[in-house]
mmCIF file of C-alpha atoms in Angstrom:
data_model
loop_
_atom_site.group_PDB
_atom_site.id
_atom_site.type_symbol
_atom_site.label_atom_id
_atom_site.label_comp_id
_atom_site.label_asym_id
_atom_site.label_seq_id
_atom_site.Cartn_x
_atom_site.Cartn_y
_atom_site.Cartn_z
ATOM 1 C CA MET A 1 -10.708 69.140 17.263
ATOM 2 C CA THR A 2 -6.552 69.818 16.659
ATOM 3 C CA VAL A 3 -3.634 69.147 18.662
ATOM 4 C CA SER A 4 -3.781 72.716 20.063
ATOM 5 C CA THR A 5 -7.344 72.373 21.094
ATOM 6 C CA PRO A 6 -8.340 68.917 21.890
ATOM 7 C CA GLN A 7 -11.623 69.422 23.446
ATOM 8 C CA VAL A 8 -14.715 70.606 21.794
ATOM 9 C CA ARG A 9 -18.471 71.366 23.530
ATOM 10 C CA TYR A 10 -21.503 71.479 21.673
ATOM 11 C CA THR A 11 -24.473 73.200 23.570
ATOM 12 C CA PHE A 12 -28.080 73.210 23.192
ATOM 13 C CA GLU A 13 -30.340 75.979 24.456
ATOM 14 C CA ALA A 14 -34.036 76.377 24.292
ATOM 15 C CA VAL A 15 -37.115 78.200 26.444
ATOM 16 C CA TYR A 16 -39.902 76.063 27.309
ATOM 17 C CA ILE A 17 -43.270 77.884 27.586
ATOM 18 C CA ASP A 18 -46.014 76.318 29.252
ATOM 19 C CA ALA A 19 -49.808 76.458 29.082
ATOM 20 C CA ASN A 20 -49.372 79.762 31.127
ATOM 21 C CA GLY A 21 -47.198 81.235 29.139
ATOM 22 C CA LEU A 22 -44.481 81.221 31.595
ATOM 23 C CA GLU A 23 -41.248 80.589 30.483
ATOM 24 C CA VAL A 24 -38.551 78.239 31.584
ATOM 25 C CA PRO A 25 -35.051 78.520 29.838
ATOM 26 C CA PHE A 26 -32.761 74.974 30.102
ATOM 27 C CA ARG A 27 -29.764 73.886 28.414
ATOM 28 C CA SER A 28 -27.990 70.771 27.488
ATOM 29 C CA GLU A 29 -24.249 70.227 27.025
ATOM 30 C CA ILE A 30 -21.920 67.624 25.613
ATOM 31 C CA GLN A 31 -17.851 67.770 25.242
ATOM 32 C CA PHE A 32 -15.538 65.732 23.054
ATOM 33 C CA THR A 33 -11.906 64.982 23.891
ATOM 34 C CA GLN A 34 -9.065 64.371 21.814
ATOM 35 C CA HIS A 35 -6.558 61.898 23.262
ATOM 36 C CA LEU A 36 -3.435 62.092 21.001
ATOM 37 C CA ASN A 37 -0.417 61.152 22.881
ATOM 38 C CA ALA A 38 -1.338 58.666 25.707
ATOM 39 C CA GLY A 39 1.809 58.932 27.399
ATOM 40 C CA ALA A 40 2.189 62.828 28.020
ATOM 41 C CA MET A 41 -1.307 64.693 27.355
ATOM 42 C CA ILE A 42 -3.571 65.602 30.461
ATOM 43 C CA ALA A 43 -7.036 66.471 30.374
ATOM 44 C CA ALA A 44 -9.947 67.301 32.699
ATOM 45 C CA VAL A 45 -13.284 65.254 32.246
ATOM 46 C CA ALA A 46 -16.291 66.218 33.845
ATOM 47 C CA TYR A 47 -19.528 64.566 34.300
ATOM 48 C CA ALA A 48 -22.613 63.816 36.299
ATOM 49 C CA PRO A 49 -23.358 60.269 37.580
ATOM 50 C CA ASP A 50 -26.691 61.121 38.640
ATOM 51 C CA GLY A 51 -27.781 63.359 36.041
ATOM 52 C CA VAL A 52 -28.306 67.275 35.471
ATOM 53 C CA VAL A 53 -31.815 68.170 36.114
ATOM 54 C CA PHE A 54 -33.782 69.024 39.199
ATOM 55 C CA LYS A 55 -37.190 68.656 39.209
ATOM 56 C CA ASN A 56 -40.255 69.065 41.473
ATOM 57 C CA ASP A 57 -37.840 68.276 44.550
ATOM 58 C CA GLU A 58 -37.728 64.546 43.026
ATOM 59 C CA VAL A 59 -34.003 64.515 44.153
ATOM 60 C CA PRO A 60 -32.857 66.702 46.907
ATOM 61 C CA THR A 61 -29.107 66.741 45.652
ATOM 62 C CA LEU A 62 -27.049 66.029 42.270
ATOM 63 C CA LYS A 63 -22.946 65.445 41.971
ATOM 64 C CA ALA A 64 -20.829 66.525 39.605
ATOM 65 C CA HIS A 65 -17.641 64.577 39.409
ATOM 66 C CA CYS A 66 -14.348 65.293 37.551
ATOM 67 C CA ASP A 67 -11.175 63.343 36.873
ATOM 68 C CA LEU A 68 -7.582 64.409 35.475
ATOM 69 C CA TRP A 69 -7.062 61.745 32.797
ATOM 70 C CA ARG A 70 -3.054 61.214 31.987
ATOM 71 C CA GLY A 71 -3.690 59.589 28.356
ATOM 72 C CA ALA A 72 -5.969 56.671 28.821
ATOM 73 C CA THR A 73 -5.781 56.819 32.823
ATOM 74 C CA ILE A 74 -7.469 58.796 35.449
ATOM 75 C CA ASP A 75 -4.718 59.951 37.771
ATOM 76 C CA THR A 76 -5.505 61.000 41.434
ATOM 77 C CA THR A 77 -2.220 61.579 42.739
ATOM 78 C CA ASN A 78 -0.436 64.830 43.155
ATOM 79 C CA VAL A 79 -3.216 66.670 41.853
ATOM 80 C CA THR A 80 -5.095 69.687 43.487
ATOM 81 C CA TYR A 81 -8.909 70.374 42.923
ATOM 82 C CA ALA A 82 -10.576 73.881 43.023
ATOM 83 C CA TRP A 83 -14.476 74.314 41.826
ATOM 84 C CA GLY A 84 -16.202 77.543 40.974
ATOM 85 C CA ILE A 85 -19.863 78.558 39.567
ATOM 86 C CA LYS A 86 -20.563 81.065 36.930
ATOM 87 C CA ASP A 87 -20.253 84.296 38.355
ATOM 88 C CA SER A 88 -19.401 87.253 36.205
ATOM 89 C CA SER A 89 -18.625 89.880 38.835
ATOM 90 C CA VAL A 90 -15.558 88.052 39.878
ATOM 91 C CA PHE A 91 -12.244 89.897 38.518
ATOM 92 C CA ALA A 92 -8.686 88.883 38.349
ATOM 93 C CA ASN A 93 -6.275 90.637 40.998
ATOM 94 C CA THR A 94 -5.595 94.289 39.978
ATOM 95 C CA THR A 95 -3.858 97.248 41.850
ATOM 96 C CA LEU A 96 -4.956 100.860 42.762
ATOM 97 C CA ALA A 97 -3.921 103.277 40.207
ATOM 98 C CA ALA A 98 -4.006 106.154 42.555
ATOM 99 C CA ALA A 99 -3.872 106.709 46.811
ATOM 100 C CA ALA A 100 -6.858 106.525 48.560
ATOM 101 C CA THR A 101 -7.713 108.177 51.595
ATOM 102 C CA THR A 102 -9.461 106.752 54.932
ATOM 103 C CA GLY A 103 -12.993 108.034 54.622
ATOM 104 C CA ALA A 104 -13.172 107.734 50.502
ATOM 105 C CA THR A 105 -16.210 106.253 48.838
ATOM 106 C CA THR A 106 -14.210 106.088 45.527
ATOM 107 C CA VAL A 107 -10.956 104.422 44.411
ATOM 108 C CA THR A 108 -9.151 104.350 41.193
ATOM 109 C CA VAL A 109 -7.995 101.169 40.064
ATOM 110 C CA ALA A 110 -5.519 99.862 37.370
ATOM 111 C CA SER A 111 -8.303 97.214 35.517
ATOM 112 C CA THR A 112 -12.278 97.356 35.817
ATOM 113 C CA ASN A 113 -12.738 94.096 33.927
ATOM 114 C CA ASN A 114 -15.137 92.003 34.992
ATOM 115 C CA MET A 115 -16.124 94.382 38.284
ATOM 116 C CA GLU A 116 -19.772 95.013 38.332
ATOM 117 C CA ALA A 117 -22.255 97.124 40.840
ATOM 118 C CA GLY A 118 -23.083 94.672 43.549
ATOM 119 C CA GLY A 119 -19.718 92.750 43.626
ATOM 120 C CA LYS A 120 -17.150 92.239 46.438
ATOM 121 C CA ILE A 121 -13.929 93.774 46.250
ATOM 122 C CA THR A 122 -11.329 93.753 48.835
ATOM 123 C CA ILE A 123 -8.509 96.494 49.459
ATOM 124 C CA SER A 124 -5.881 96.304 52.353
ATOM 125 C CA SER A 125 -7.554 93.063 53.716
ATOM 126 C CA VAL A 126 -10.936 94.963 54.029
ATOM 127 C CA GLN A 127 -13.903 93.685 52.230
ATOM 128 C CA TYR A 128 -16.089 96.272 50.427
ATOM 129 C CA THR A 129 -19.459 96.187 48.234
ATOM 130 C CA ILE A 130 -19.412 97.714 44.563
ATOM 131 C CA SER A 131 -21.958 100.388 44.076
ATOM 132 C CA ALA A 132 -20.917 101.718 40.347
ATOM 133 C CA VAL A 133 -18.367 101.005 37.918
ATOM 134 C CA ASN A 134 -17.035 103.919 35.460
ATOM 135 C CA THR A 135 -15.010 101.911 32.840
ATOM 136 C CA SER A 136 -13.830 105.368 31.374
ATOM 137 C CA THR A 137 -12.198 106.557 34.189
ATOM 138 C CA LYS A 138 -11.552 103.561 36.183
ATOM 139 C CA VAL A 139 -13.257 105.061 39.378
ATOM 140 C CA ILE A 140 -14.693 102.274 41.681
ATOM 141 C CA THR A 141 -17.467 103.564 43.736
ATOM 142 C CA LEU A 142 -18.052 101.937 46.858
ATOM 143 C CA THR A 143 -21.447 101.418 49.020
ATOM 144 C CA SER A 144 -19.578 102.343 52.522
ATOM 145 C CA ALA A 145 -16.278 104.497 52.941
ATOM 146 C CA LEU A 146 -12.559 102.853 53.418
ATOM 147 C CA THR A 147 -11.819 102.357 56.822
ATOM 148 C CA ALA A 148 -8.072 102.589 56.332
ATOM 149 C CA ALA A 149 -6.087 104.227 53.520
ATOM 150 C CA ALA A 150 -4.164 102.706 50.831
ATOM 151 C CA ASN A 151 -1.176 103.556 48.760
ATOM 152 C CA SER A 152 -1.025 103.704 44.987
ATOM 153 C CA GLY A 153 -0.265 100.151 43.709
ATOM 154 C CA ALA A 154 -2.042 98.173 46.645
ATOM 155 C CA LEU A 155 -3.470 94.845 45.631
ATOM 156 C CA VAL A 156 -7.201 94.968 44.657
ATOM 157 C CA SER A 157 -8.782 91.520 44.631
ATOM 158 C CA CYS A 158 -12.188 89.679 44.614
ATOM 159 C CA PRO A 159 -12.568 87.671 47.776
ATOM 160 C CA TYR A 160 -13.856 84.576 45.411
ATOM 161 C CA TYR A 161 -11.327 84.683 42.678
ATOM 162 C CA ASN A 162 -9.194 81.617 42.133
ATOM 163 C CA SER A 163 -6.284 81.846 39.786
ATOM 164 C CA MET A 164 -6.830 78.147 38.718
ATOM 165 C CA LEU A 165 -10.449 78.955 37.916
ATOM 166 C CA GLY A 166 -9.897 82.375 36.191
ATOM 167 C CA ALA A 167 -12.157 85.499 36.379
ATOM 168 C CA GLY A 168 -16.218 84.984 35.806
ATOM 169 C CA TRP A 169 -15.899 82.131 38.508
ATOM 170 C CA SER A 170 -16.790 82.178 42.087
ATOM 171 C CA CYS A 171 -14.431 79.775 43.917
ATOM 172 C CA LEU A 172 -16.343 77.531 46.034
ATOM 173 C CA THR A 173 -15.547 77.027 49.670
ATOM 174 C CA SER A 174 -16.563 76.183 52.709
ATOM 175 C CA THR A 175 -17.553 79.931 53.462
ATOM 176 C CA ASN A 176 -18.671 80.413 49.804
ATOM 177 C CA PRO A 177 -20.796 77.581 49.265
ATOM 178 C CA ARG A 178 -23.330 78.821 46.688
ATOM 179 C CA GLY A 179 -25.637 75.551 47.481
ATOM 180 C CA VAL A 180 -22.620 73.302 47.315
ATOM 181 C CA THR A 181 -22.664 71.466 50.658
ATOM 182 C CA ALA A 182 -19.372 69.156 50.158
ATOM 183 C CA GLY A 183 -16.204 68.030 48.070
ATOM 184 C CA TRP A 184 -15.248 71.941 47.189
ATOM 185 C CA THR A 185 -11.339 70.594 46.908
ATOM 186 C CA THR A 186 -12.001 67.196 45.837
ATOM 187 C CA ASN A 187 -12.981 65.423 42.277
ATOM 188 C CA GLU A 188 -16.816 65.499 43.025
ATOM 189 C CA ILE A 189 -18.892 68.081 44.643
ATOM 190 C CA THR A 190 -22.710 67.752 45.982
ATOM 191 C CA ILE A 191 -25.002 70.226 44.565
ATOM 192 C CA THR A 192 -28.485 71.144 46.169
ATOM 193 C CA ALA A 193 -31.295 72.061 44.008
ATOM 194 C CA ASP A 194 -31.546 75.585 45.713
ATOM 195 C CA ALA A 195 -28.030 76.286 43.973
ATOM 196 C CA VAL A 196 -29.626 75.848 40.307
ATOM 197 C CA LEU A 197 -32.139 78.622 39.332
ATOM 198 C CA ASN A 198 -33.127 77.744 35.860
ATOM 199 C CA PHE A 199 -29.999 76.530 35.066
ATOM 200 C CA GLU A 200 -26.182 76.937 36.457
ATOM 201 C CA THR A 201 -22.696 76.141 34.879
ATOM 202 C CA PHE A 202 -19.750 74.745 37.323
ATOM 203 C CA LYS A 203 -16.093 74.805 36.523
ATOM 204 C CA CYS A 204 -13.588 72.261 37.820
ATOM 205 C CA ALA A 205 -9.720 73.034 37.798
ATOM 206 C CA ILE A 206 -7.125 70.468 38.294
ATOM 207 C CA LYS A 207 -3.764 71.160 38.361
ATOM 208 C CA ASP A 208 -0.869 68.628 38.058
ATOM 209 C CA THR A 209 1.570 69.187 41.002
ATOM 210 C CA ASP A 210 3.941 66.167 40.340
ATOM 211 C CA THR A 211 7.101 67.982 40.012
ATOM 212 C CA SER A 212 9.284 64.727 39.347
ATOM 213 C CA ALA A 213 11.749 64.944 36.267
ATOM 214 C CA GLY A 214 10.515 64.131 32.896
ATOM 215 C CA ASN A 215 6.782 65.140 33.891
ATOM 216 C CA ALA A 216 5.823 67.535 31.003
ATOM 217 C CA SER A 217 2.664 68.685 32.599
ATOM 218 C CA ALA A 218 3.820 69.583 35.983
ATOM 219 C CA ASN A 219 2.123 72.597 37.371
ATOM 220 C CA LYS A 220 -0.178 72.895 34.301
ATOM 221 C CA VAL A 221 -3.834 73.298 35.026
ATOM 222 C CA VAL A 222 -6.566 71.703 32.996
ATOM 223 C CA CYS A 223 -10.339 72.593 33.195
ATOM 224 C CA ASP A 224 -13.771 71.251 32.468
ATOM 225 C CA ILE A 225 -17.447 72.966 32.965
ATOM 226 C CA ILE A 226 -20.596 71.020 33.314
ATOM 227 C CA SER A 227 -24.066 72.545 33.785
ATOM 228 C CA PHE A 228 -27.312 71.769 35.629
ATOM 229 C CA THR A 229 -30.948 72.586 34.656
ATOM 230 C CA ASP A 230 -33.985 73.188 37.381
ATOM 231 C CA MET A 231 -36.889 72.074 35.281
ATOM 232 C CA SER A 232 -39.381 72.110 38.003
ATOM 233 C CA ASP A 233 -42.804 73.103 37.227
ATOM 234 C CA PRO A 234 -43.705 76.617 38.507
ATOM 235 C CA ILE A 235 -45.301 77.284 41.539
ATOM 236 C CA THR A 236 -48.442 79.445 41.840
ATOM 237 C CA VAL A 237 -49.762 81.308 45.184
ATOM 238 C CA ASP A 238 -53.825 81.482 45.822
ATOM 239 C CA LEU A 239 -54.628 83.651 48.821
ATOM 240 C CA VAL A 240 -57.867 81.921 50.363
ATOM 241 C CA SER A 241 -59.989 83.352 53.288
ATOM 242 C CA GLN A 242 -62.797 81.137 55.097
ATOM 243 C CA LYS A 243 -64.529 84.400 56.127
ATOM 244 C CA GLY A 244 -64.031 86.213 52.879
ATOM 245 C CA PHE A 245 -61.994 89.546 52.336
ATOM 246 C CA THR A 246 -64.700 91.873 53.227
ATOM 247 C CA ILE A 247 -64.727 93.485 56.518
ATOM 248 C CA LYS A 248 -68.677 94.646 57.330
ATOM 249 C CA ASN A 249 -69.549 97.298 59.362
ATOM 250 C CA ASN A 250 -66.446 96.963 61.389
ATOM 251 C CA GLY A 251 -67.826 93.956 62.565
ATOM 252 C CA ASN A 252 -64.862 91.353 61.881
ATOM 253 C CA ASP A 253 -61.406 90.388 61.180
ATOM 254 C CA VAL A 254 -59.855 88.651 58.054
ATOM 255 C CA ASP A 255 -58.379 85.161 57.923
ATOM 256 C CA ALA A 256 -55.769 84.555 55.132
ATOM 257 C CA LYS A 257 -54.270 81.645 53.922
ATOM 258 C CA ALA A 258 -51.194 81.241 51.311
ATOM 259 C CA VAL A 259 -51.993 78.071 49.387
ATOM 260 C CA LEU A 260 -49.035 76.896 46.843
ATOM 261 C CA TYR A 261 -49.722 74.653 43.718
ATOM 262 C CA ARG A 262 -47.251 73.036 41.565
ATOM 263 C CA ASN A 263 -48.600 70.777 38.673
ATOM 264 C CA GLY A 264 -51.958 70.706 40.236
ATOM 265 C CA GLU A 265 -50.667 69.546 43.506
ATOM 266 C CA VAL A 266 -50.945 71.408 46.788
ATOM 267 C CA LEU A 267 -46.974 72.250 48.321
ATOM 268 C CA ASP A 268 -46.232 72.756 51.731
ATOM 269 C CA ASP A 269 -49.532 72.070 53.542
ATOM 270 C CA ASP A 270 -47.807 72.742 56.774
ATOM 271 C CA GLY A 271 -46.313 76.012 56.212
ATOM 272 C CA THR A 272 -42.518 74.505 57.121
ATOM 273 C CA ALA A 273 -41.000 74.437 53.525
ATOM 274 C CA TYR A 274 -41.404 77.869 52.843
ATOM 275 C CA THR A 275 -40.749 81.395 54.134
ATOM 276 C CA TYR A 276 -44.108 83.545 53.927
ATOM 277 C CA THR A 277 -43.933 87.449 53.868
ATOM 278 C CA TRP A 278 -47.123 89.598 54.148
ATOM 279 C CA LYS A 279 -47.718 93.267 53.485
ATOM 280 C CA LEU A 280 -51.023 94.908 53.808
ATOM 281 C CA TRP A 281 -50.942 97.755 51.578
ATOM 282 C CA ASN A 282 -53.164 101.191 51.616
ATOM 283 C CA SER A 283 -55.637 101.501 48.972
ATOM 284 C CA ALA A 284 -53.332 103.597 46.491
ATOM 285 C CA GLY A 285 -50.637 101.075 47.030
ATOM 286 C CA THR A 286 -47.943 103.724 47.812
ATOM 287 C CA SER A 287 -47.335 102.469 51.760
ATOM 288 C CA VAL A 288 -47.648 99.340 53.701
ATOM 289 C CA ILE A 289 -49.736 99.387 56.734
ATOM 290 C CA LYS A 290 -48.408 96.225 58.140
ATOM 291 C CA THR A 291 -46.507 93.382 57.893
ATOM 292 C CA TYR A 292 -47.067 89.780 58.680
ATOM 293 C CA THR A 293 -45.380 86.353 58.626
ATOM 294 C CA GLY A 294 -46.731 82.595 58.268
ATOM 295 C CA LYS A 295 -48.725 80.813 56.080
ATOM 296 C CA SER A 296 -52.095 81.722 57.948
ATOM 297 C CA ILE A 297 -52.453 85.016 59.414
ATOM 298 C CA THR A 298 -55.282 87.469 60.683
ATOM 299 C CA VAL A 299 -55.829 91.330 59.411
ATOM 300 C CA SER A 300 -57.229 93.129 62.066
ATOM 301 C CA LYS A 301 -60.386 95.018 61.061
ATOM 302 C CA ALA A 302 -58.592 98.123 62.955
ATOM 303 C CA ASP A 303 -55.663 97.940 60.262
ATOM 304 C CA VAL A 304 -57.980 98.557 57.521
ATOM 305 C CA THR A 305 -59.413 102.128 56.661
ATOM 306 C CA GLY A 306 -61.746 101.744 53.742
ATOM 307 C CA LYS A 307 -60.123 99.360 51.286
ATOM 308 C CA GLY A 308 -56.432 97.850 51.699
ATOM 309 C CA VAL A 309 -54.495 95.591 49.451
ATOM 310 C CA LEU A 310 -53.047 92.269 50.740
ATOM 311 C CA MET A 311 -49.867 90.728 49.028
ATOM 312 C CA CYS A 312 -47.661 87.413 49.917
ATOM 313 C CA GLU A 313 -44.055 86.903 48.925
ATOM 314 C CA VAL A 314 -43.025 83.268 49.400
ATOM 315 C CA SER A 315 -39.485 82.480 49.396
ATOM 316 C CA LYS A 316 -37.456 79.247 50.154
#
């Protein structure tokens, strides 16, 4: 650490392989901050008061806390907070490099940095979805046509960009919570297990808004990041039937039930915690004959000709 770089972060990453060969990546981080001048230096320091690991629904939420330290003291006056989640599709503001007409599905921009297919883009206050990005010509293809013309030089932005957080971070708000239920503009956010798939990284940016005379850090932004890990055991799905999966002489229907297991224990016995979507395919697996929903279903003998393939997708 030096005067110009007073913070250093160490990261450990590994992949756990269970007995079934399933891979679960995880990561741990620790940061050190050097305070050289207790009277002038400010720094953002983030930590997780309840830990950073989700496992098998043992805890429904965890918290991330971040403070602005002025020297050796936490300062909570005249500060502004912003939280973001790592998202490589969030780009900084740019402009149109050429005029775009109503009905066009492509636009040319001054910069394509961080733009990705599937990302969101706002042109003339209207939000669109990016279909493709040509980094050589800087032409962006949209999934839908422009609803209004836009002049060359018009602002092009990402709806989730925040200048305090920078590109590559999706700003968390009440309209873009991303699994964070509270605290988007405070020093502490509440993170649900649904926000973390394997692991997620969050960033807190704090701006010193004290513009009084003598404050050398006025309007300065300091940041820190913190990561959370989901170390839940894998969930397996078994499809069972009391009558069996055979229709004999066109004389019976087939009952089917999806049973979830995790770490040897049955999950969601009443079928309310997860969503079950079933598809009955033809014997060749080329087309879907019928769809069903629910933990338990009945496949009518009338829907099966010869053979069929039954598949269940479980989501939360």
